[in-house]
């Protein structure tokens, strides 16, 4: 088996928007303050995944315009790095993407809004959603930990959920998303099987990591971060998470420099210099 | 001052529906299984409060028809007692009426219904209200103690309230009811002041007890049984409860026999024998 086969397995099932993939690359390989990826290395990773150079150029332009990436020239080579804003956003997602397990607060709180006019209600919905609350019913929200000192005119109740009905589980994890988790777990199993037993090149390891994290990120950021008990029974989430962590552990974290050295020694340092 | 003045003070502010007052009389003076009140004693108590014999006869007829009271003849005198159904209902109210203080559960549970059609929702509202739940918002109910094992498809949460907003306090204790509590507390204070220092006749004690319990009962059964923290600040409920308990303690529980003996010795045993 080969890293090539594993990369294909992961790439063919992924919905790859180039700018989103680049967000994943920097989040996984160059999140540290000051970390940079030289243009040729970035191009080599995306090319390995099957992204065309033109799509890559468009995405880089957009990410710089959105103040997500910054670039600087050093001779003929551009070096890219996260801006402070890009890093802050990346850090926020990171906590969820790389978490060893779901959150497990021992205490929760529930807020209930009183009667209010539609405009006030809409505003309240927005405030609660932005603060990461799970909406249980119109005007009812669940959050981890103790209730805020200022419940803002709402009824606040502290404790823990003791019964989670089917309708709530299905609302939190709709059938389409549950199916996407199942498919991803299958893909990961296939990729893990395809991986060679021996050493894998740094570029391949980078491409594989990026595809694994990207597929996982696209799922976990689409639903609230809750303990597994909130999700439907036999949901593939816990299995997919275990596979993601196992694969990342097996691939290790390749240094940007070792990818660069690999490209140069393979005399690939001419072609990607256009980006 | 006199018992007469205290009786007048209490009776003039009360909304006295005769059948309801008789329910109070039996609940206070003859709740024990097998306990009876002879017609002449019953008539003497109601007459002392200002109820006309005709209203009394109509009410007794209604309460017998409703299987609330049963009667039996012994010579020229009817004896009245609670039926099993009447006693059961009386016992249920008794727990709240004579409670030394408000309930104080350390744990509560909250139930949230999922999306449902209007008919199902209406039925659910009825079921929850009958089970003594406090409706916090459409589809949201609060109950004391742990959640039922069968939450019936609802989201169940166990814990304790930490913030009770004004809108909820006002919903639980509307301004009119709060005002009625305030008025009753005033009336009780007036009655307590009017009471003579010396011994009070058994019939007067019975009439006073009945008026105190009746006024109190009409208030406490009009809102959910909750700790004081659920009610508006400066609510007169705790003050009224303390006055009720103090007055009942001061009046003591007159035996039906001693009231009968008093009536006979005052040669009043002829007039009320018609009932």
Short mmCIF file of C-alpha atoms in Angstrom, two decimals:
data_model
loop_
_atom_site.label_atom_id
_atom_site.label_comp_id
_atom_site.label_asym_id
_atom_site.label_seq_id
_atom_site.Cartn_x
_atom_site.Cartn_y
_atom_site.Cartn_z
CA UNK A 1 0.00 0.00 0.00
CA UNK A 2 1.08 3.62 -0.38
CA UNK A 3 0.72 7.13 0.98
CA UNK A 4 -0.52 8.03 -2.52
CA UNK A 5 -3.49 5.66 -2.14
CA UNK A 6 -4.28 7.06 1.31
CA UNK A 7 -4.13 10.63 -0.01
CA UNK A 8 -6.46 9.74 -2.89
CA UNK A 9 -8.92 8.03 -0.56
CA UNK A 10 -9.09 11.08 1.69
CA UNK A 11 -9.09 13.66 -1.12
CA UNK A 12 -11.76 12.07 -3.28
CA UNK A 13 -14.41 12.17 -0.54
CA UNK A 14 -13.58 15.68 0.61
CA UNK A 15 -15.36 18.80 -0.53
CA UNK A 16 -12.23 20.85 -1.10
CA UNK A 17 -12.64 24.57 -1.25
CA UNK A 18 -9.09 25.78 -1.73
CA UNK A 19 -9.21 28.78 0.63
CA UNK A 20 -10.72 26.61 3.35
CA UNK A 21 -8.04 23.98 2.79
CA UNK A 22 -5.30 26.61 3.13
CA UNK A 23 -6.90 27.71 6.41
CA UNK A 24 -6.51 24.09 7.55
CA UNK A 25 -2.88 23.92 6.37
CA UNK A 26 -1.83 26.96 8.38
CA UNK A 27 -3.91 25.85 11.36
CA UNK A 28 -2.19 22.47 11.37
CA UNK A 29 1.38 23.20 10.23
CA UNK A 30 2.08 26.88 10.95
CA UNK A 31 -0.13 28.05 13.82
CA UNK A 32 2.71 29.19 16.12
CA UNK A 33 3.36 32.96 16.22
CA UNK A 34 5.98 33.81 13.59
CA UNK A 35 5.60 30.48 11.77
CA UNK A 36 5.71 30.77 7.97
CA UNK A 37 5.32 28.49 4.97
CA UNK A 38 7.40 29.28 1.87
CA UNK A 39 5.37 29.48 -1.37
CA UNK A 40 7.06 26.39 -2.90
CA UNK A 41 6.23 24.25 0.16
CA UNK A 42 2.62 25.46 0.20
CA UNK A 43 2.29 24.73 -3.53
CA UNK A 44 3.81 21.29 -3.11
CA UNK A 45 1.32 20.36 -0.36
CA UNK A 46 -1.73 21.60 -2.29
CA UNK A 47 -0.50 20.03 -5.53
CA UNK A 48 -0.05 16.72 -3.68
CA UNK A 49 -3.73 16.96 -2.66
CA UNK A 50 -4.80 17.78 -6.24
CA UNK A 51 -5.34 21.55 -6.09
CA UNK A 52 -4.53 23.40 -9.34
CA UNK A 53 -1.98 26.30 -9.18
CA UNK A 54 -4.57 28.80 -10.49
CA UNK A 55 -7.10 27.93 -7.71
CA UNK A 56 -4.27 28.24 -5.23
CA UNK A 57 -3.34 31.76 -6.44
CA UNK A 58 -6.97 32.94 -6.23
CA UNK A 59 -7.34 31.55 -2.70
CA UNK A 60 -4.11 33.15 -1.47
CA UNK A 61 -5.24 36.49 -2.89
CA UNK A 62 -8.57 36.23 -1.09
CA UNK A 63 -7.03 35.21 2.25
CA UNK A 64 -4.59 38.13 2.13
CA UNK A 65 -7.40 40.53 1.26
CA UNK A 66 -9.44 39.21 4.20
CA UNK A 67 -6.50 39.88 6.56
CA UNK A 68 -6.18 36.20 7.28
CA UNK A 69 -2.74 35.66 5.73
CA UNK A 70 0.25 37.99 5.30
CA UNK A 71 3.10 37.44 2.89
CA UNK A 72 6.60 38.75 2.49
CA UNK A 73 9.19 38.30 -0.27
CA UNK A 74 12.67 36.91 0.27
CA UNK A 75 14.47 36.95 -3.06
CA UNK A 76 12.36 34.98 -5.52
CA UNK A 77 10.34 33.22 -2.80
CA UNK A 78 7.16 34.42 -1.02
CA UNK A 79 6.69 33.41 2.62
CA UNK A 80 3.17 33.17 4.05
CA UNK A 81 2.04 33.39 7.66
CA UNK A 82 -1.16 33.93 9.66
CA UNK A 83 -2.02 37.50 10.60
CA UNK A 84 -2.90 38.13 14.26
CA UNK A 85 -6.60 38.01 13.35
CA UNK A 86 -6.14 34.78 11.38
CA UNK A 87 -4.18 33.22 14.24
CA UNK A 88 -6.82 34.20 16.81
CA UNK A 89 -9.59 32.62 14.74
CA UNK A 90 -7.48 29.56 14.10
CA UNK A 91 -6.78 29.13 17.81
CA UNK A 92 -10.48 29.24 18.58
CA UNK A 93 -11.24 26.38 16.20
CA UNK A 94 -8.14 24.46 17.26
CA UNK A 95 -9.44 23.76 20.75
CA UNK A 96 -12.35 21.84 19.26
CA UNK A 97 -10.54 20.21 16.33
CA UNK A 98 -7.69 18.67 18.32
CA UNK A 99 -9.60 17.98 21.56
CA UNK A 100 -8.83 14.52 22.95
CA UNK A 101 -12.51 14.06 23.75
CA UNK A 102 -15.83 15.87 24.01
CA UNK A 103 -16.35 18.42 26.78
CA UNK A 104 -17.74 17.00 29.99
CA UNK A 105 -18.89 19.75 32.34
CA UNK A 106 -20.28 18.44 35.63
CA UNK A 107 -22.62 21.40 35.90
CA UNK A 108 -24.79 23.17 33.37
CA UNK A 109 -27.18 26.05 33.40
CA UNK A 110 -30.40 26.70 31.63
CA UNK A 111 -31.78 30.13 30.79
CA UNK A 112 -35.43 30.89 30.05
CA UNK A 113 -36.46 34.19 28.50
CA UNK A 114 -39.69 35.81 29.59
CA UNK A 115 -42.38 37.15 27.28
CA UNK A 116 -40.86 39.59 24.77
CA UNK A 117 -41.68 41.19 21.45
CA UNK A 118 -40.41 39.53 18.24
CA UNK A 119 -37.57 42.03 17.68
CA UNK A 120 -36.23 41.61 21.22
CA UNK A 121 -36.56 37.83 20.88
CA UNK A 122 -34.59 37.80 17.63
CA UNK A 123 -31.84 39.87 19.20
CA UNK A 124 -31.78 37.59 22.24
CA UNK A 125 -31.50 34.49 19.98
CA UNK A 126 -28.47 36.08 18.32
CA UNK A 127 -26.79 36.97 21.61
CA UNK A 128 -27.25 33.46 23.02
CA UNK A 129 -26.06 31.74 19.83
CA UNK A 130 -22.95 33.95 19.70
CA UNK A 131 -22.20 33.04 23.32
CA UNK A 132 -22.22 29.34 22.34
CA UNK A 133 -25.53 28.36 23.94
CA UNK A 134 -27.51 25.40 22.72
CA UNK A 135 -31.07 26.44 21.90
CA UNK A 136 -33.39 23.78 23.37
CA UNK A 137 -36.69 25.43 22.47
CA UNK A 138 -37.81 28.96 21.59
CA UNK A 139 -36.56 31.09 24.49
CA UNK A 140 -34.72 28.24 26.25
CA UNK A 141 -30.92 27.83 26.20
CA UNK A 142 -28.43 25.41 27.71
CA UNK A 143 -24.85 26.37 28.55
CA UNK A 144 -21.95 24.68 30.40
CA UNK A 145 -20.87 25.69 33.90
CA UNK A 146 -22.64 27.97 36.35
CA UNK A 147 -25.18 30.55 35.24
CA UNK A 148 -23.84 34.04 34.55
CA UNK A 149 -24.21 36.44 37.47
CA UNK A 150 -26.23 38.71 35.22
CA UNK A 151 -28.99 36.54 33.81
CA UNK A 152 -30.34 39.62 32.07
CA UNK A 153 -33.94 39.20 33.16
CA UNK A 154 -34.03 35.50 32.38
CA UNK A 155 -34.97 32.62 34.66
CA UNK A 156 -31.71 30.79 35.43
CA UNK A 157 -31.46 27.20 36.62
CA UNK A 158 -28.26 25.32 37.48
CA UNK A 159 -27.87 21.56 37.42
CA UNK A 160 -27.48 18.81 34.89
CA UNK A 161 -29.52 17.20 32.14
CA UNK A 162 -31.02 13.85 33.16
CA UNK A 163 -33.03 12.96 30.10
CA UNK A 164 -32.24 13.83 26.50
CA UNK A 165 -35.17 13.05 24.22
CA UNK A 166 -34.83 11.86 20.64
CA UNK A 167 -36.16 15.10 19.14
CA UNK A 168 -33.36 17.05 20.80
CA UNK A 169 -30.65 14.60 19.72
CA UNK A 170 -31.93 14.75 16.16
CA UNK A 171 -31.96 18.55 16.27
CA UNK A 172 -28.36 18.64 17.49
CA UNK A 173 -27.20 16.00 15.01
CA UNK A 174 -29.46 15.99 11.93
CA UNK A 175 -29.49 12.77 9.87
CA UNK A 176 -27.41 14.30 7.02
CA UNK A 177 -24.64 15.33 9.39
CA UNK A 178 -24.74 11.96 11.15
CA UNK A 179 -24.40 10.31 7.73
CA UNK A 180 -21.42 12.55 6.90
CA UNK A 181 -19.74 11.41 10.13
CA UNK A 182 -20.36 7.77 9.19
CA UNK A 183 -18.87 8.32 5.72
CA UNK A 184 -15.84 10.10 7.13
CA UNK A 185 -15.19 7.29 9.61
CA UNK A 186 -15.26 4.85 6.65
CA UNK A 187 -12.86 7.01 4.64
CA UNK A 188 -10.47 7.27 7.58
CA UNK A 189 -10.53 3.51 8.04
CA UNK A 190 -9.70 3.08 4.34
CA UNK A 191 -6.89 5.63 4.49
CA UNK A 192 -5.40 4.05 7.61
CA UNK A 193 -5.38 0.67 5.86
CA UNK A 194 -3.74 2.14 2.73
CA UNK A 195 -0.85 3.69 4.68
CA UNK A 196 2.50 1.94 4.20
CA UNK A 197 4.17 0.36 7.20
CA UNK A 198 7.58 2.00 6.61
CA UNK A 199 8.63 5.63 6.71
CA UNK A 200 6.47 8.21 4.88
CA UNK A 201 7.96 11.30 3.20
CA UNK A 202 7.45 14.63 4.99
CA UNK A 203 5.41 16.10 2.12
CA UNK A 204 3.08 13.08 2.09
CA UNK A 205 2.71 13.27 5.84
CA UNK A 206 1.81 16.96 5.56
CA UNK A 207 -0.73 16.29 2.80
CA UNK A 208 -2.27 13.41 4.75
CA UNK A 209 -2.50 15.43 7.98
CA UNK A 210 -4.13 18.32 6.16
CA UNK A 211 -6.75 16.07 4.59
CA UNK A 212 -7.52 14.30 7.87
CA UNK A 213 -7.81 17.56 9.85
CA UNK A 214 -9.77 19.25 7.05
CA UNK A 215 -12.35 16.46 6.86
CA UNK A 216 -12.70 16.41 10.65
CA UNK A 217 -12.85 20.19 10.97
CA UNK A 218 -15.66 20.40 8.42
CA UNK A 219 -17.75 18.09 10.63
CA UNK A 220 -17.00 19.26 14.21
CA UNK A 221 -17.56 22.92 13.44
CA UNK A 222 -21.05 22.21 12.08
CA UNK A 223 -22.69 21.35 15.41
CA UNK A 224 -22.47 22.46 19.06
CA UNK A 225 -19.62 21.10 21.19
CA UNK A 226 -21.39 18.74 23.57
CA UNK A 227 -20.78 15.51 25.47
CA UNK A 228 -21.50 12.34 23.49
CA UNK A 229 -24.67 11.74 25.51
CA UNK A 230 -26.29 14.62 23.59
CA UNK A 231 -25.87 12.82 20.27
CA UNK A 232 -27.90 9.97 18.81
CA UNK A 233 -26.97 6.44 19.82
CA UNK A 234 -24.55 4.68 17.47
CA UNK A 235 -23.41 8.04 16.16
CA UNK A 236 -20.04 7.64 14.37
CA UNK A 237 -18.52 10.76 16.01
CA UNK A 238 -16.56 9.05 18.79
CA UNK A 239 -15.19 6.46 16.31
CA UNK A 240 -14.17 9.16 13.81
CA UNK A 241 -12.48 11.20 16.55
CA UNK A 242 -10.47 8.20 17.73
CA UNK A 243 -9.37 7.48 14.15
CA UNK A 244 -8.37 11.12 13.55
CA UNK A 245 -6.26 11.23 16.71
CA UNK A 246 -4.65 7.85 15.93
CA UNK A 247 -3.79 8.90 12.36
CA UNK A 248 -2.33 12.26 13.40
CA UNK A 249 -0.27 10.49 16.03
CA UNK A 250 1.00 7.97 13.46
CA UNK A 251 1.86 10.68 10.91
CA UNK A 252 3.57 12.98 13.39
CA UNK A 253 4.08 16.70 12.80
CA UNK A 254 6.46 17.28 9.85
CA UNK A 255 8.63 20.40 10.10
CA UNK A 256 8.16 22.91 7.28
CA UNK A 257 11.97 22.85 6.81
CA UNK A 258 12.06 19.10 6.25
CA UNK A 259 9.33 19.43 3.60
CA UNK A 260 11.40 22.19 1.92
CA UNK A 261 14.54 20.08 2.01
CA UNK A 262 12.66 17.15 0.52
CA UNK A 263 11.36 19.33 -2.36
CA UNK A 264 14.81 20.75 -3.09
CA UNK A 265 16.50 17.34 -3.03
CA UNK A 266 13.88 16.06 -5.49
CA UNK A 267 14.77 19.05 -7.66
CA UNK A 268 11.20 20.31 -7.35
CA UNK A 269 12.36 23.75 -6.23
CA UNK A 270 12.02 25.30 -9.70
CA UNK A 271 8.39 24.57 -10.63
CA UNK A 272 6.44 26.05 -7.69
CA UNK A 273 8.47 29.29 -7.55
CA UNK A 274 5.68 31.01 -9.52
CA UNK A 275 3.43 31.32 -6.53
CA UNK B 1 -62.42 44.39 73.12
CA UNK B 2 -64.50 41.35 72.22
CA UNK B 3 -64.62 38.17 70.17
CA UNK B 4 -67.67 39.70 68.49
CA UNK B 5 -65.56 42.58 67.14
CA UNK B 6 -62.88 40.17 65.91
CA UNK B 7 -65.52 38.02 64.18
CA UNK B 8 -67.01 41.10 62.51
CA UNK B 9 -63.60 42.29 61.35
CA UNK B 10 -62.81 38.95 59.78
CA UNK B 11 -66.30 38.35 58.33
CA UNK B 12 -66.80 41.76 56.76
CA UNK B 13 -63.71 41.47 54.54
CA UNK B 14 -64.32 37.87 53.52
CA UNK B 15 -66.11 36.83 50.38
CA UNK B 16 -68.27 34.20 51.99
CA UNK B 17 -69.77 31.61 49.74
CA UNK B 18 -71.67 29.40 52.14
CA UNK B 19 -70.79 26.02 50.63
CA UNK B 20 -67.14 27.00 50.57
CA UNK B 21 -67.31 28.14 54.19
CA UNK B 22 -68.85 24.80 55.19
CA UNK B 23 -65.97 23.05 53.42
CA UNK B 24 -63.63 25.08 55.64
CA UNK B 25 -65.63 24.25 58.78
CA UNK B 26 -65.39 20.50 58.21
CA UNK B 27 -61.76 20.77 57.14
CA UNK B 28 -60.88 22.61 60.35
CA UNK B 29 -63.18 21.10 62.98
CA UNK B 30 -64.23 17.65 61.75
CA UNK B 31 -61.58 16.28 59.39
CA UNK B 32 -60.81 13.09 61.35
CA UNK B 33 -62.44 9.90 60.01
CA UNK B 34 -65.80 9.41 61.72
CA UNK B 35 -65.96 13.00 62.96
CA UNK B 36 -69.41 14.60 62.77
CA UNK B 37 -70.98 17.95 63.44
CA UNK B 38 -74.60 17.99 64.69
CA UNK B 39 -76.92 20.30 62.71
CA UNK B 40 -77.51 22.68 65.66
CA UNK B 41 -73.74 23.17 66.16
CA UNK B 42 -73.18 23.76 62.44
CA UNK B 43 -76.03 26.27 62.37
CA UNK B 44 -74.73 28.05 65.46
CA UNK B 45 -71.27 28.47 63.89
CA UNK B 46 -72.57 29.76 60.56
CA UNK B 47 -75.12 32.02 62.29
CA UNK B 48 -72.30 33.45 64.43
CA UNK B 49 -70.48 34.33 61.18
CA UNK B 50 -73.61 35.88 59.68
CA UNK B 51 -74.84 33.17 57.30
CA UNK B 52 -78.63 32.98 56.91
CA UNK B 53 -80.39 29.63 57.65
CA UNK B 54 -81.80 29.49 54.11
CA UNK B 55 -78.31 29.85 52.48
CA UNK B 56 -77.08 27.19 54.87
CA UNK B 57 -79.80 24.71 53.83
CA UNK B 58 -79.06 25.24 50.10
CA UNK B 59 -75.34 24.75 50.65
CA UNK B 60 -75.81 21.57 52.69
CA UNK B 61 -78.06 20.18 49.96
CA UNK B 62 -75.45 20.92 47.31
CA UNK B 63 -72.58 19.42 49.30
CA UNK B 64 -74.53 16.21 49.90
CA UNK B 65 -75.45 15.97 46.23
CA UNK B 66 -71.78 16.43 45.29
CA UNK B 67 -70.85 13.52 47.60
CA UNK B 68 -68.84 15.83 49.77
CA UNK B 69 -70.93 15.54 52.91
CA UNK B 70 -73.06 12.71 54.27
CA UNK B 71 -75.78 13.09 56.91
CA UNK B 72 -77.64 10.81 59.27
CA UNK B 73 -80.57 11.43 61.58
CA UNK B 74 -80.54 10.76 65.31
CA UNK B 75 -83.95 11.59 66.67
CA UNK B 76 -84.70 15.19 65.74
CA UNK B 77 -81.05 16.05 65.03
CA UNK B 78 -79.09 15.61 61.76
CA UNK B 79 -75.39 14.77 62.03
CA UNK B 80 -73.07 15.74 59.18
CA UNK B 81 -69.68 14.31 58.26
CA UNK B 82 -67.26 14.28 55.34
CA UNK B 83 -67.63 11.46 52.82
CA UNK B 84 -64.45 9.56 51.92
CA UNK B 85 -64.15 11.66 48.77
CA UNK B 86 -64.71 14.90 50.69
CA UNK B 87 -62.16 13.86 53.32
CA UNK B 88 -59.55 12.99 50.66
CA UNK B 89 -59.95 16.38 49.01
CA UNK B 90 -59.89 18.14 52.34
CA UNK B 91 -56.67 16.32 53.32
CA UNK B 92 -54.99 17.46 50.12
CA UNK B 93 -55.72 21.13 50.82
CA UNK B 94 -54.92 20.74 54.52
CA UNK B 95 -51.22 20.12 53.88
CA UNK B 96 -50.93 23.56 52.32
CA UNK B 97 -53.33 25.46 54.56
CA UNK B 98 -51.78 24.44 57.88
CA UNK B 99 -48.14 24.20 56.75
CA UNK B 100 -45.75 25.83 59.23
CA UNK B 101 -43.83 27.33 56.30
CA UNK B 102 -43.44 27.24 52.54
CA UNK B 103 -41.94 24.14 50.91
CA UNK B 104 -38.17 24.20 50.54
CA UNK B 105 -36.97 21.42 48.24
CA UNK B 106 -33.19 21.36 47.81
CA UNK B 107 -33.56 19.95 44.34
CA UNK B 108 -35.89 20.78 41.47
CA UNK B 109 -36.39 19.59 37.96
CA UNK B 110 -37.29 21.34 34.79
CA UNK B 111 -39.07 19.73 31.85
CA UNK B 112 -39.02 21.06 28.28
CA UNK B 113 -41.44 19.76 25.68
CA UNK B 114 -40.27 19.33 22.11
CA UNK B 115 -42.04 20.64 19.03
CA UNK B 116 -45.66 19.42 19.00
CA UNK B 117 -48.97 20.24 17.38
CA UNK B 118 -51.40 22.57 19.21
CA UNK B 119 -53.73 19.77 20.36
CA UNK B 120 -50.88 17.75 21.87
CA UNK B 121 -49.50 20.89 23.49
CA UNK B 122 -52.85 21.74 25.06
CA UNK B 123 -53.14 18.22 26.45
CA UNK B 124 -49.58 18.39 27.79
CA UNK B 125 -50.31 21.74 29.50
CA UNK B 126 -53.26 20.09 31.25
CA UNK B 127 -51.25 17.06 32.35
CA UNK B 128 -48.44 19.20 33.78
CA UNK B 129 -50.81 21.61 35.56
CA UNK B 130 -52.72 18.70 37.12
CA UNK B 131 -49.41 17.26 38.37
CA UNK B 132 -48.70 20.55 40.17
CA UNK B 133 -45.99 21.88 37.87
CA UNK B 134 -45.26 25.57 37.60
CA UNK B 135 -45.40 26.67 33.97
CA UNK B 136 -42.37 28.92 33.37
CA UNK B 137 -42.92 29.49 29.65
CA UNK B 138 -44.84 27.72 26.86
CA UNK B 139 -43.57 24.13 26.99
CA UNK B 140 -41.37 24.66 30.07
CA UNK B 141 -42.31 23.41 33.55
CA UNK B 142 -40.69 23.44 37.00
CA UNK B 143 -41.36 20.79 39.63
CA UNK B 144 -39.88 19.95 43.05
CA UNK B 145 -37.56 16.98 43.62
CA UNK B 146 -35.90 14.76 41.02
CA UNK B 147 -37.24 14.43 37.50
CA UNK B 148 -39.68 11.57 36.90
CA UNK B 149 -38.05 8.43 35.48
CA UNK B 150 -40.38 8.70 32.51
CA UNK B 151 -39.91 12.21 31.16
CA UNK B 152 -42.34 11.31 28.39
CA UNK B 153 -40.22 12.57 25.53
CA UNK B 154 -39.32 15.81 27.27
CA UNK B 155 -35.88 17.24 27.99
CA UNK B 156 -35.36 16.87 31.74
CA UNK B 157 -32.90 18.89 33.81
CA UNK B 158 -32.26 18.55 37.56
CA UNK B 159 -30.83 21.27 39.76
CA UNK B 160 -32.01 24.45 41.39
CA UNK B 161 -33.15 27.92 40.34
CA UNK B 162 -30.43 30.55 40.75
CA UNK B 163 -32.16 33.61 39.35
CA UNK B 164 -35.86 34.41 39.46
CA UNK B 165 -36.68 37.37 37.24
CA UNK B 166 -39.37 39.93 37.99
CA UNK B 167 -41.65 38.78 35.16
CA UNK B 168 -41.81 35.29 36.67
CA UNK B 169 -42.49 36.56 40.21
CA UNK B 170 -45.29 38.74 38.88
CA UNK B 171 -46.74 35.83 36.94
CA UNK B 172 -46.72 33.62 40.05
CA UNK B 173 -48.13 36.37 42.27
CA UNK B 174 -50.17 38.85 40.21
CA UNK B 175 -50.62 42.32 41.74
CA UNK B 176 -54.31 41.70 42.63
CA UNK B 177 -53.45 38.56 44.60
CA UNK B 178 -50.52 40.30 46.29
CA UNK B 179 -52.93 43.10 47.28
CA UNK B 180 -55.40 40.54 48.66
CA UNK B 181 -52.60 39.10 50.84
CA UNK B 182 -51.77 42.59 52.08
CA UNK B 183 -55.43 43.26 52.95
CA UNK B 184 -55.78 39.92 54.72
CA UNK B 185 -52.66 40.57 56.80
CA UNK B 186 -54.24 43.91 57.87
CA UNK B 187 -57.54 42.23 58.74
CA UNK B 188 -55.75 39.58 60.78
CA UNK B 189 -53.83 42.24 62.67
CA UNK B 190 -57.10 44.04 63.41
CA UNK B 191 -58.80 40.83 64.56
CA UNK B 192 -55.86 39.87 66.78
CA UNK B 193 -56.04 43.27 68.44
CA UNK B 194 -59.83 43.00 68.96
CA UNK B 195 -59.59 39.64 70.74
CA UNK B 196 -60.25 39.78 74.51
CA UNK B 197 -57.46 38.79 76.86
CA UNK B 198 -59.58 36.40 78.90
CA UNK B 199 -61.26 33.14 77.99
CA UNK B 200 -63.26 32.97 74.75
CA UNK B 201 -66.39 30.82 74.37
CA UNK B 202 -66.02 27.60 72.31
CA UNK B 203 -68.54 28.76 69.69
CA UNK B 204 -66.70 32.06 69.23
CA UNK B 205 -63.39 30.25 68.96
CA UNK B 206 -64.85 27.96 66.31
CA UNK B 207 -66.27 30.91 64.33
CA UNK B 208 -62.98 32.78 64.56
CA UNK B 209 -60.91 29.77 63.50
CA UNK B 210 -63.20 29.14 60.55
CA UNK B 211 -62.93 32.76 59.37
CA UNK B 212 -59.15 32.82 59.74
CA UNK B 213 -58.67 29.50 57.95
CA UNK B 214 -61.22 30.42 55.28
CA UNK B 215 -59.54 33.71 54.43
CA UNK B 216 -56.12 32.06 54.36
CA UNK B 217 -57.31 29.08 52.32
CA UNK B 218 -58.84 31.38 49.69
CA UNK B 219 -55.40 32.92 49.17
CA UNK B 220 -52.99 29.98 49.37
CA UNK B 221 -54.99 27.79 47.00
CA UNK B 222 -54.93 30.49 44.31
CA UNK B 223 -51.21 30.19 43.48
CA UNK B 224 -48.56 27.44 43.27
CA UNK B 225 -46.97 26.23 46.49
CA UNK B 226 -43.44 27.61 46.26
CA UNK B 227 -40.64 28.86 48.50
CA UNK B 228 -40.85 32.54 49.40
CA UNK B 229 -37.97 33.34 47.04
CA UNK B 230 -40.38 32.78 44.12
CA UNK B 231 -42.62 35.62 45.26
CA UNK B 232 -42.16 39.37 44.90
CA UNK B 233 -40.10 41.15 47.52
CA UNK B 234 -42.09 42.64 50.41
CA UNK B 235 -44.94 40.27 49.63
CA UNK B 236 -47.28 40.02 52.65
CA UNK B 237 -47.53 36.18 52.44
CA UNK B 238 -44.98 35.30 55.15
CA UNK B 239 -46.48 37.92 57.51
CA UNK B 240 -50.03 36.66 56.91
CA UNK B 241 -48.94 33.04 57.46
CA UNK B 242 -47.28 33.90 60.77
CA UNK B 243 -50.42 35.74 61.93
CA UNK B 244 -52.69 32.83 60.91
CA UNK B 245 -50.56 30.30 62.81
CA UNK B 246 -50.34 32.58 65.87
CA UNK B 247 -54.12 33.17 65.91
CA UNK B 248 -54.97 29.47 65.51
CA UNK B 249 -52.56 28.66 68.32
CA UNK B 250 -54.15 31.29 70.54
CA UNK B 251 -57.70 30.11 69.81
CA UNK B 252 -56.92 26.41 70.19
CA UNK B 253 -59.08 23.66 68.72
CA UNK B 254 -62.57 23.65 70.35
CA UNK B 255 -64.19 20.22 70.63
CA UNK B 256 -67.54 19.88 68.84
CA UNK B 257 -69.01 18.55 72.12
CA UNK B 258 -68.02 21.62 74.06
CA UNK B 259 -69.69 23.84 71.45
CA UNK B 260 -72.85 21.68 71.71
CA UNK B 261 -72.82 21.90 75.51
CA UNK B 262 -72.43 25.66 75.31
CA UNK B 263 -75.42 25.97 72.97
CA UNK B 264 -77.59 23.77 75.19
CA UNK B 265 -76.67 25.62 78.34
CA UNK B 266 -77.55 28.90 76.62
CA UNK B 267 -80.89 27.32 75.65
CA UNK B 268 -80.13 27.81 71.98
CA UNK B 269 -80.81 24.16 71.24
CA UNK B 270 -84.31 24.80 69.91
CA UNK B 271 -83.81 27.33 67.11
CA UNK B 272 -81.26 25.62 64.82
CA UNK B 273 -82.95 22.19 64.94
CA UNK B 274 -84.61 22.92 61.60
CA UNK B 275 -81.45 22.23 59.61
#
